[in-house]
Short mmCIF file of C-alpha atoms (C1' of nucleotides) in Angstrom, two decimals:
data_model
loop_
_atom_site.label_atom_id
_atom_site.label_comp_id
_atom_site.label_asym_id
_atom_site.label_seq_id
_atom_site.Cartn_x
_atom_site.Cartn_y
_atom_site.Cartn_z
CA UNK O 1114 24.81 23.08 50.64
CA UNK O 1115 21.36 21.69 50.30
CA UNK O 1116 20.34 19.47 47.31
CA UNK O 1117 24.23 18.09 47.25
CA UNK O 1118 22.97 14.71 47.63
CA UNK O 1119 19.84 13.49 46.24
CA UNK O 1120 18.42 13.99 42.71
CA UNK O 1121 20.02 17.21 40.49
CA UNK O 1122 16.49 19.35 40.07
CA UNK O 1123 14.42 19.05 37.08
CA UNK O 1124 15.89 21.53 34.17
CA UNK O 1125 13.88 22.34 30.82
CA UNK O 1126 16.85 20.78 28.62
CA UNK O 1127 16.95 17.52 30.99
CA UNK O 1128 12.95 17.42 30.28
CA UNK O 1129 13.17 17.71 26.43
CA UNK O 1130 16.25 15.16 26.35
CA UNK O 1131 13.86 12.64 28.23
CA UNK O 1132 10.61 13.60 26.26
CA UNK O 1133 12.90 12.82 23.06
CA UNK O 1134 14.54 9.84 24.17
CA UNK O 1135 11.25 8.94 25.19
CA UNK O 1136 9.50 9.58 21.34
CA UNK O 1137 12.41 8.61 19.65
CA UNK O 1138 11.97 4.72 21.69
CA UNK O 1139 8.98 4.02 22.17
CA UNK O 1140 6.58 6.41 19.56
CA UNK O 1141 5.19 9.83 20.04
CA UNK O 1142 2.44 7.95 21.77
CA UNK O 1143 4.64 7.18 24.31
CA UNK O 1144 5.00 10.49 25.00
CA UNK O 1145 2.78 11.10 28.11
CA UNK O 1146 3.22 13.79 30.99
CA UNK O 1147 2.92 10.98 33.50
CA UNK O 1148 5.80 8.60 32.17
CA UNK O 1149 7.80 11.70 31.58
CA UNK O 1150 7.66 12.15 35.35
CA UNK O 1151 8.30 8.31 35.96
CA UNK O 1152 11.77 8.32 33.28
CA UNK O 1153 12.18 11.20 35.06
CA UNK O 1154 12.12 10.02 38.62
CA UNK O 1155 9.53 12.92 39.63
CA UNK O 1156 6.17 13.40 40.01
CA UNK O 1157 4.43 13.43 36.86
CA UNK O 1158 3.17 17.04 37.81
CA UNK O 1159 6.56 18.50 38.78
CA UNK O 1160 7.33 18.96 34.65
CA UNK O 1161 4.55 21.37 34.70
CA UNK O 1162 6.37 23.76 36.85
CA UNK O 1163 9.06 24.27 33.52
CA UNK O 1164 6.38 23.68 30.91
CA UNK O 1165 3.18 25.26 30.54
CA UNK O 1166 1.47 22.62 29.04
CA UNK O 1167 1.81 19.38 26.51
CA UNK O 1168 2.25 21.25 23.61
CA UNK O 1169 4.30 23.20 24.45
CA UNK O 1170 6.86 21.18 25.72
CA UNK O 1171 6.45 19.57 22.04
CA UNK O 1172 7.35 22.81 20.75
CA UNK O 1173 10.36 22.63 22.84
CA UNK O 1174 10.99 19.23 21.25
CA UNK O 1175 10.74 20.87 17.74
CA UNK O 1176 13.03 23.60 18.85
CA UNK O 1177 15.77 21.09 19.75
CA UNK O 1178 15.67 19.17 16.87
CA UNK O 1179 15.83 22.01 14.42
CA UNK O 1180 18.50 23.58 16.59
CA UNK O 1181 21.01 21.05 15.18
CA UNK O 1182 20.45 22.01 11.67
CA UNK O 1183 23.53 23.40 10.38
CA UNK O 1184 24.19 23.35 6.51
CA UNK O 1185 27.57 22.26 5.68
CA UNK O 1186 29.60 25.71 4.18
CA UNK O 1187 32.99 25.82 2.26
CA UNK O 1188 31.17 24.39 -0.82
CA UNK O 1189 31.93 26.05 -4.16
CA UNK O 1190 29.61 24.86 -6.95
CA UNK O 1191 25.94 26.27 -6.03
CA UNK O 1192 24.82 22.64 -7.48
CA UNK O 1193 27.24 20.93 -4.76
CA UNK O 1194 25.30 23.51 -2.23
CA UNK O 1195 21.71 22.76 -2.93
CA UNK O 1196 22.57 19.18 -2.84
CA UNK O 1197 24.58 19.58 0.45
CA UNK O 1198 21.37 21.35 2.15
CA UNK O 1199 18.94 19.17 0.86
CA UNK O 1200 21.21 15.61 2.90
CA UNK O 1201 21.61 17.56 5.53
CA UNK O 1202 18.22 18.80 6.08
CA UNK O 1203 16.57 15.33 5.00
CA UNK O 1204 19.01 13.46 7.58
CA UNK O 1205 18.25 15.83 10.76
CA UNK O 1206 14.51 14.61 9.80
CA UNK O 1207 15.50 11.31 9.81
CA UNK O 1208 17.07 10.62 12.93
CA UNK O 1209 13.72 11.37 14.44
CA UNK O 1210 11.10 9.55 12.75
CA UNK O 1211 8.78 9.42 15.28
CA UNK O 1212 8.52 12.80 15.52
CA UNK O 1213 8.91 14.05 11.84
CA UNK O 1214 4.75 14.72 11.65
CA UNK O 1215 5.06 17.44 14.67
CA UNK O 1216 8.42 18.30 12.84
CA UNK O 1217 6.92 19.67 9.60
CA UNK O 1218 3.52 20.69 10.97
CA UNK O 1219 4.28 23.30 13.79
CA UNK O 1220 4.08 26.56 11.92
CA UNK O 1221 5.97 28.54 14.28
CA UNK O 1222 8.87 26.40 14.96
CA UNK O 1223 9.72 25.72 11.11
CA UNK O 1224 9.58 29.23 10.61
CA UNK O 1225 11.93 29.82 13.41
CA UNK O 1226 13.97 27.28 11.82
CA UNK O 1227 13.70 28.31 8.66
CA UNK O 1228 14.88 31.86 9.03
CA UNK O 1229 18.06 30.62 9.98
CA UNK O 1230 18.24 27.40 7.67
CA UNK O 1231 17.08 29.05 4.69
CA UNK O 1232 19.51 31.93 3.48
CA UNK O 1233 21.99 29.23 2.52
CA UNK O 1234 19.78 27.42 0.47
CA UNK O 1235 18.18 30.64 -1.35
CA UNK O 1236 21.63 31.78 -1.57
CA UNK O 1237 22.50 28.45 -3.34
CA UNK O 1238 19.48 28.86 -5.60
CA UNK O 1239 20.36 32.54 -6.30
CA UNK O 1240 23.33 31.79 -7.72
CA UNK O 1241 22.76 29.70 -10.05
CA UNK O 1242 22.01 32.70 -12.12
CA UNK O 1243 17.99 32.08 -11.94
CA UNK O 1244 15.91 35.29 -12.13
CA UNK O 1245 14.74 36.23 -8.71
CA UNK O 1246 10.69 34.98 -9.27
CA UNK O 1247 12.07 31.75 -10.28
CA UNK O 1248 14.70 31.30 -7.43
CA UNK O 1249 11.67 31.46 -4.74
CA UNK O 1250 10.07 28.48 -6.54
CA UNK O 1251 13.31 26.51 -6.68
CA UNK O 1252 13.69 27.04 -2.96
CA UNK O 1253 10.00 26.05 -2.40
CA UNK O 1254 10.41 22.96 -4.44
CA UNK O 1255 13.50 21.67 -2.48
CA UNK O 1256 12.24 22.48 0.99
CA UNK O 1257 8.85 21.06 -0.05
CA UNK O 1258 10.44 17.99 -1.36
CA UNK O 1259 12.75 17.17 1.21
CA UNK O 1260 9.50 17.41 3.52
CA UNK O 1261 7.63 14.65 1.22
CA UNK O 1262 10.33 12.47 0.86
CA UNK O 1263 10.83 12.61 4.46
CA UNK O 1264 7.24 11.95 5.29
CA UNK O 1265 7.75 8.82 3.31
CA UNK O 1266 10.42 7.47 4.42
CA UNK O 1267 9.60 8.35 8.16
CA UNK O 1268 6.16 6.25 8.09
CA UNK O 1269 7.98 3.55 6.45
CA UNK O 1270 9.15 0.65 8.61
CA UNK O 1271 12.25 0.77 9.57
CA UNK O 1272 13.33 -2.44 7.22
CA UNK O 1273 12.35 -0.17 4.54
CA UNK O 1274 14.23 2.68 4.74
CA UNK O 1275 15.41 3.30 1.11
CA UNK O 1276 18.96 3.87 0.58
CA UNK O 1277 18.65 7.34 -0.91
CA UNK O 1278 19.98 6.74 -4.31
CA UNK O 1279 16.44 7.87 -5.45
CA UNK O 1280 16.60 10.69 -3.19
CA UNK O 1281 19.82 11.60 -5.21
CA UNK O 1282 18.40 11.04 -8.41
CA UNK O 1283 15.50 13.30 -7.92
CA UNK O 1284 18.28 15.98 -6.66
CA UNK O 1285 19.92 15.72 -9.97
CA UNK O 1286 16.49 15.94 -11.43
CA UNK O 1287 15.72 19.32 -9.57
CA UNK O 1288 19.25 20.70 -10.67
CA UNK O 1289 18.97 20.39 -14.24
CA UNK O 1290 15.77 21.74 -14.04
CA UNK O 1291 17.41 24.77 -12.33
CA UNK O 1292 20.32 25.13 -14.93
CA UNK O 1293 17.31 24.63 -17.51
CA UNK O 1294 15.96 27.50 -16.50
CA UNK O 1295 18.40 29.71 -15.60
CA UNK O 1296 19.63 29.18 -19.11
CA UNK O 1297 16.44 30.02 -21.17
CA UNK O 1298 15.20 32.73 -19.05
CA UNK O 1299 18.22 34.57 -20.01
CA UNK O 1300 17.94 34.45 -23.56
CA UNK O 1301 14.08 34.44 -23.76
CA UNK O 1302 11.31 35.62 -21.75
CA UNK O 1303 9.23 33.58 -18.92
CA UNK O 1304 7.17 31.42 -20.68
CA UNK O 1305 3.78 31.33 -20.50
CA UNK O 1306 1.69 29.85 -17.72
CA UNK O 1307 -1.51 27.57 -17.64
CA UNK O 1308 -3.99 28.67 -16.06
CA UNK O 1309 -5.36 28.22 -13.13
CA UNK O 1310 -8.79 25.68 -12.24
CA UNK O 1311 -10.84 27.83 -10.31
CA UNK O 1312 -10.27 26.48 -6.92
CA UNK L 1174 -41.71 -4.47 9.91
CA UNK L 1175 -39.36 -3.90 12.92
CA UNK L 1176 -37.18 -0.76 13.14
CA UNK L 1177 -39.32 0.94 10.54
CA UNK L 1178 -39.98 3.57 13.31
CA UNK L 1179 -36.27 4.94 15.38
CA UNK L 1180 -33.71 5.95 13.62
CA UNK L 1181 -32.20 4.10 11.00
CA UNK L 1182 -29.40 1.82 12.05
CA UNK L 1183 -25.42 2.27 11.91
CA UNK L 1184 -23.04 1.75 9.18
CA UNK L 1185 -19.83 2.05 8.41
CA UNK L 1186 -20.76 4.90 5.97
CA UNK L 1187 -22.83 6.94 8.03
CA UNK L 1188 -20.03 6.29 10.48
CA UNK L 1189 -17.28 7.16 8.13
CA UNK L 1190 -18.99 9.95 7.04
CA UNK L 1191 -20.02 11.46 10.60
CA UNK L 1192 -16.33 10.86 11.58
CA UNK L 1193 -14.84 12.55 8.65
CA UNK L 1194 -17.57 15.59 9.50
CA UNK L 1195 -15.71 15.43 13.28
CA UNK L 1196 -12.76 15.98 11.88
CA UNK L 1197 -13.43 18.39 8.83
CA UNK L 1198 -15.59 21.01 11.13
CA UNK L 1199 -13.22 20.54 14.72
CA UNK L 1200 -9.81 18.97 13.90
CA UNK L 1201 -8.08 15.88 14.47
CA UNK L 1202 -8.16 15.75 18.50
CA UNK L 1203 -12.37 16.34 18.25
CA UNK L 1204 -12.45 12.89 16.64
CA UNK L 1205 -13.46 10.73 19.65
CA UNK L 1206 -14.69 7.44 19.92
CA UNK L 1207 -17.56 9.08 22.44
CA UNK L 1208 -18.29 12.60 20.83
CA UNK L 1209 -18.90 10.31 17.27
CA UNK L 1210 -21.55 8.25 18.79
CA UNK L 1211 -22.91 11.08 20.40
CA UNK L 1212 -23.37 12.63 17.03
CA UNK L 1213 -24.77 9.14 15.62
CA UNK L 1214 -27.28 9.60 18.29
CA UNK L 1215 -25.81 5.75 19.44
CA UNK L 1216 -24.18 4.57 22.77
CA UNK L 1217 -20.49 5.68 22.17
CA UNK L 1218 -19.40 1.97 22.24
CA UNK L 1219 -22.17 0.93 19.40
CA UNK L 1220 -19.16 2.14 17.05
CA UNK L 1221 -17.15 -1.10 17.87
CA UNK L 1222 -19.57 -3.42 16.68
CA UNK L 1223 -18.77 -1.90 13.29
CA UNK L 1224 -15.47 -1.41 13.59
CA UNK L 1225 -12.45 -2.58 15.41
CA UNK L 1226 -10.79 0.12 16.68
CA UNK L 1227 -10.14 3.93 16.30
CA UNK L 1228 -6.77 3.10 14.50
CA UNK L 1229 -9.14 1.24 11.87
CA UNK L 1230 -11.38 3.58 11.91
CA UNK L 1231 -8.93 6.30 10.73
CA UNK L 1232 -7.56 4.21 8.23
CA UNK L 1233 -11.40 3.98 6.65
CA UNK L 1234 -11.37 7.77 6.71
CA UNK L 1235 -7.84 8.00 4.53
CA UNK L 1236 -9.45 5.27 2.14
CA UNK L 1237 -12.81 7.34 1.84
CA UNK L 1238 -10.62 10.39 0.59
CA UNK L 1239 -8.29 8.91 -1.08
CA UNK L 1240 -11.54 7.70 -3.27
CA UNK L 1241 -12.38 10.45 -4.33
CA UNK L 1242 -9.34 10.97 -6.45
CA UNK L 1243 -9.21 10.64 -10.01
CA UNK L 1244 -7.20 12.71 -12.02
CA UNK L 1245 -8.55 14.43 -15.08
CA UNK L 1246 -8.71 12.40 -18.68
CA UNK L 1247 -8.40 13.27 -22.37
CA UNK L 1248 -5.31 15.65 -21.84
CA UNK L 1249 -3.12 15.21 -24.95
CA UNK L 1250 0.41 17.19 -23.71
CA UNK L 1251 2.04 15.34 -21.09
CA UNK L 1252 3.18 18.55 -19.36
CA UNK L 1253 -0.51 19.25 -19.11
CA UNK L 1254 -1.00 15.99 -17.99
CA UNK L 1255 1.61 16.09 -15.17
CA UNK L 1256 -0.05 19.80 -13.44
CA UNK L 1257 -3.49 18.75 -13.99
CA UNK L 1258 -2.63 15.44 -11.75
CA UNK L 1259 -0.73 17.72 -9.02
CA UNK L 1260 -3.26 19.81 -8.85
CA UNK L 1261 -6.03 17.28 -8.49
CA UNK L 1262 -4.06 15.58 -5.58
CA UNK L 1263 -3.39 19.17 -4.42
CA UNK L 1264 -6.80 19.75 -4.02
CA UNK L 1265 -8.18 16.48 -2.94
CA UNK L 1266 -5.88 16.78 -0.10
CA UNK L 1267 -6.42 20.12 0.96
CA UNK L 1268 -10.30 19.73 0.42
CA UNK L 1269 -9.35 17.76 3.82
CA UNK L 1270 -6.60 19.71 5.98
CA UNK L 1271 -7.60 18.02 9.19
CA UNK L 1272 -6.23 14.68 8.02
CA UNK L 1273 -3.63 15.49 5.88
CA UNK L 1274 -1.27 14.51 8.06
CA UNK L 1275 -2.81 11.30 9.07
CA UNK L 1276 -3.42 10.99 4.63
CA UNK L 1277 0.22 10.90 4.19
CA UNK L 1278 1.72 9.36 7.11
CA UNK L 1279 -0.86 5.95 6.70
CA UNK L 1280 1.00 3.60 4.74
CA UNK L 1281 -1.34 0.71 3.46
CA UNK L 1282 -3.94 3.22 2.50
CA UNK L 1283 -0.82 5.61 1.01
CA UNK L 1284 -0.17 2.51 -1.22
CA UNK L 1285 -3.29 1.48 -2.39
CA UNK L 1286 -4.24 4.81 -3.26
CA UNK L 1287 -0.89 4.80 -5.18
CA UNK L 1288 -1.81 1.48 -7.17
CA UNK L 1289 -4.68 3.59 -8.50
CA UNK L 1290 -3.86 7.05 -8.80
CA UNK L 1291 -0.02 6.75 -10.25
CA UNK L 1292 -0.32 5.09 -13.24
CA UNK L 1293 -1.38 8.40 -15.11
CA UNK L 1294 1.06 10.38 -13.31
CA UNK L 1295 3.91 7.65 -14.26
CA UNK L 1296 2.38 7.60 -17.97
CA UNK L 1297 2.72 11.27 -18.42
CA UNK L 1298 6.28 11.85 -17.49
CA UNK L 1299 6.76 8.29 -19.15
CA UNK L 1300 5.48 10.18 -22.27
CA UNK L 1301 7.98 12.93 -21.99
CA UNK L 1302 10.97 11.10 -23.57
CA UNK L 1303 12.83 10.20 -20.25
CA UNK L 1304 14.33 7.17 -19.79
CA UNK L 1305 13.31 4.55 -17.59
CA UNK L 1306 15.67 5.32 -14.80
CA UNK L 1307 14.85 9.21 -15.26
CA UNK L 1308 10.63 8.84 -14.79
CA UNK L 1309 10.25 7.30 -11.84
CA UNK L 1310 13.03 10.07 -10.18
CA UNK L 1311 10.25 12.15 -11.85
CA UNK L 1312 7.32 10.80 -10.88
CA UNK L 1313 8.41 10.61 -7.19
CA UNK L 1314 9.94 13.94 -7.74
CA UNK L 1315 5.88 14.91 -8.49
CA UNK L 1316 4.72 13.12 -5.24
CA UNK L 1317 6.43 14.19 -3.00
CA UNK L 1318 6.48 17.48 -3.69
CA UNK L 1319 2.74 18.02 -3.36
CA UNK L 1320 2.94 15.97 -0.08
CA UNK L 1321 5.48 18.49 1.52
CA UNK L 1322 2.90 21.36 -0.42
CA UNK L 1323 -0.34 20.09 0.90
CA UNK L 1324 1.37 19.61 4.56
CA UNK L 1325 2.99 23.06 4.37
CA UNK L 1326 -0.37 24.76 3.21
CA UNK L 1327 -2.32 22.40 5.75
CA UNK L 1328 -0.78 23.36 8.75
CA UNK L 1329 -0.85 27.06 7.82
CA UNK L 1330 -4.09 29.39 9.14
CA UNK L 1331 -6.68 29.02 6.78
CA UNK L 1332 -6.75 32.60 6.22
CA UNK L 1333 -2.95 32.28 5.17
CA UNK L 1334 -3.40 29.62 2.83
CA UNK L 1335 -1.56 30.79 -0.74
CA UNK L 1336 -3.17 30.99 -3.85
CA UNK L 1337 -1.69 28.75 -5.73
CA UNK L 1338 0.66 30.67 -8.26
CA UNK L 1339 3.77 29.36 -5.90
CA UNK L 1340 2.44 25.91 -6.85
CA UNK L 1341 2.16 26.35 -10.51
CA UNK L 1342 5.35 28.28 -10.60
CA UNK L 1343 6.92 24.90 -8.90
CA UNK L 1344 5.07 23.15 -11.62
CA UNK L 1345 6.83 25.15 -14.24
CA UNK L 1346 10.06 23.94 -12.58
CA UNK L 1347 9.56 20.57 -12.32
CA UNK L 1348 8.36 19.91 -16.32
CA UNK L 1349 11.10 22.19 -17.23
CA UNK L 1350 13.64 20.39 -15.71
CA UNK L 1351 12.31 17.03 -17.21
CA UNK L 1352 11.82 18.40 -20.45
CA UNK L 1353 15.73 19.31 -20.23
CA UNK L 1354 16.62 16.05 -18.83
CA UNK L 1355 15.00 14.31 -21.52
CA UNK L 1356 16.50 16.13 -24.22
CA UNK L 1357 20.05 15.93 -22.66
CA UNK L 1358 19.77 12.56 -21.85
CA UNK L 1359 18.93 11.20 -25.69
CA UNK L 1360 22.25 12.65 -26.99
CA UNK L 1361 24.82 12.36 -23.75
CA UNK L 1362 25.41 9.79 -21.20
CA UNK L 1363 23.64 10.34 -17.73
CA UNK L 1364 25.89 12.58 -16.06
CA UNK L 1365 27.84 11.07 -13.33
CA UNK L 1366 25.98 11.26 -9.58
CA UNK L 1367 27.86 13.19 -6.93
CA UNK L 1368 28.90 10.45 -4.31
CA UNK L 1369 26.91 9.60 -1.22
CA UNK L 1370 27.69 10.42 2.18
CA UNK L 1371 28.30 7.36 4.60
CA UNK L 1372 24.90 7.61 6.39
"C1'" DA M 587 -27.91 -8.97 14.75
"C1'" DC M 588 -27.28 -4.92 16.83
"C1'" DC M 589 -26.90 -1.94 20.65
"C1'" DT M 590 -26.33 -0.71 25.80
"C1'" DG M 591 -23.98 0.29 30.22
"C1'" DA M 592 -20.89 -0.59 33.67
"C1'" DA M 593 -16.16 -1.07 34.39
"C1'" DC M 594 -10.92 -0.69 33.78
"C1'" DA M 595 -6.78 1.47 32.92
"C1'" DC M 596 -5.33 5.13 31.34
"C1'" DC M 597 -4.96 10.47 29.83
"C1'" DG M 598 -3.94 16.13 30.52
"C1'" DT M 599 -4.48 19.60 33.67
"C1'" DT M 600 -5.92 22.33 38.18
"C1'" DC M 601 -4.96 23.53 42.54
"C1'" DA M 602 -3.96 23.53 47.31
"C1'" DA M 603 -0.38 21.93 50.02
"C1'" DG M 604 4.14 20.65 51.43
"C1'" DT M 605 9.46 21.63 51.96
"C1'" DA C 48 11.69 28.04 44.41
"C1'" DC C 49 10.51 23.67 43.41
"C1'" DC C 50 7.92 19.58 43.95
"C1'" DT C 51 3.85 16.56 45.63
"C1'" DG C 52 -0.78 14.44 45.68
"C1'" DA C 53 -5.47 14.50 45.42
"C1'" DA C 54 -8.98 15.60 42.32
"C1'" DC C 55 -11.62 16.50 37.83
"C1'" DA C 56 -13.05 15.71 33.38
"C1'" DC C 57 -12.02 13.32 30.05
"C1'" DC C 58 -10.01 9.15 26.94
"C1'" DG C 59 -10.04 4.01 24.28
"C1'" DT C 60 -11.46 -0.47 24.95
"C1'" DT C 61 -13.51 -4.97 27.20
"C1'" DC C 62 -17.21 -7.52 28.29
"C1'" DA C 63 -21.47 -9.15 29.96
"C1'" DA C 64 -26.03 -8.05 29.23
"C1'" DG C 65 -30.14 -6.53 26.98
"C1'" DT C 66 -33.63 -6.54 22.78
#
DNA sequence: ACCTGAACACCGTTCAAGT
DNA sequence: ACCTGAACACCGTTCAAGT
């Protein structure tokens, strides 16, 4: 039985729990291939056997995080459901800070993530009886503000963390703005749009 | 007349500029203390007599674009008001993608650009008939939704980048849903606020 | 006053080598 | 199959020295 004693061998998920203990701690700066060995009790170099390179293994990081996005279900009210998504996806941010920048800003992983955490939301949006142009800009506005607020809150010391009754209060904001127009674009038709400057 | 022959000497605006150049034409990671003298034609470490650090020096980039901001005047209708200040944040942060994420993640500079750039975006939805409570949900509402834009266009392949009608759509969205919160809000009491979850 | 250049303590990554 | 260690080409920053 060789390898029974001495050190269990270096595994991808045991790398991405230490490279995330490791940002969440001490700062994405902290991040560095050669401490990851030393947490790791390795050679610096050995992670590069299971990761092809730094950003990559960030990837991996994103993956992780994203992978414990789950939007609460059993929820009635489509109101009740947009609000649900928008906690849940604000507080998965949150409890990693550090790394909310890389979080938002990795194309492929947030649309990995987003195929699966979307459908509820759109779902959400779609029933509130919007007409189906106007439920993709609903969506856009929640995921887009969730990200903002998020980016806010994230670079903000810790001290000053709000307490997210504003984040509530701009929820109720975007929901009567959903009823509003759910209501009037039955009755009359899409009003009309400014126009665009020309960049 | 010494030094009337050479080059002319260093400053923090032909540095600023030079750096913001770096970072415009290569990206974030070609910003380097070295390559910027290099292109200054200057000892790499000539920077640091002009500035403290890189971490400074970054922070005089955000301020430099965050100076160029000034949202457009002599709009009568609020709800003109509010788009024509999105978009002119839109585009003064996308005329930068590079930094965007350092734009939004810097706090100070975040802040003092806030102390001059808000007020108009806080008098327009003020204007709308909200109540106190109700604008700055609003006016946050506003921010941070072209933050989590801007960083969703920014890290997208500049050939991918949208044109701009999912913005104004959002845009639509956003004033409708004040313009019904106002109204509702003059004749009913606020409607009650679906309790927080514990964290 | 303004810039230079050597030096220090780091980086990410490669590659041949060990077991 | 999995890990090590030397090596390479970079970093940011300090500090004494030049003009």
């Amino acid at each position: 039985m060789p390898r029974a004693k001495g050190r269990e061998p270096l595994t991808l998920v045991r790398i991405v729990d230490a490279a995330l203990a490791l940002v969440d701690e001490r700062g994405l700066d902290a991040l560095t291939m050669r401490r990851l060995g030393g947490v790791l009790g390795v050679d610096p170099m050995a992670v590069y056997y299971h990761v092809a390179d730094k950003r990559t293994l960030l990837g991996h990081l994103v993956d992780a995080v994203f992978a414990d996005l789950d939007p609460p279900a059993g929820i009635e009210d489509w109101r009740e459901q947009v609000r649900a998504w928008a906690r849940a996806y604000r507080d998965l941010a949150l409890a990693h800070p550090n790394l909310v920048l890389q979080l938002f800003s990795y194309r492929e992983a947030v649309a990995a993530a987003a195929a699966r955490a979307d459908p509820p939301l759109r779902a959400a949006v779609g029933a509130s009886g919007l007409p189906p142009a106007d439920v993709e800009a609903a969506g856009d506005l929640v995921v887009d503000y969730v990200h903002g607020y998020v980016l806010g809150e994230a670079s903000a010391p810790p001290a000053a963390r709000g307490d997210g009754t504003g984040f509530e209060a701009v929820l109720d904001l975007i929901v009567t703005g959903i009823e509003a127009r759910a209501l009037t674009s039955s009755t009359t038709p899409r009003r009309r749009r400014a126009k665009q400057p020309a960049r």
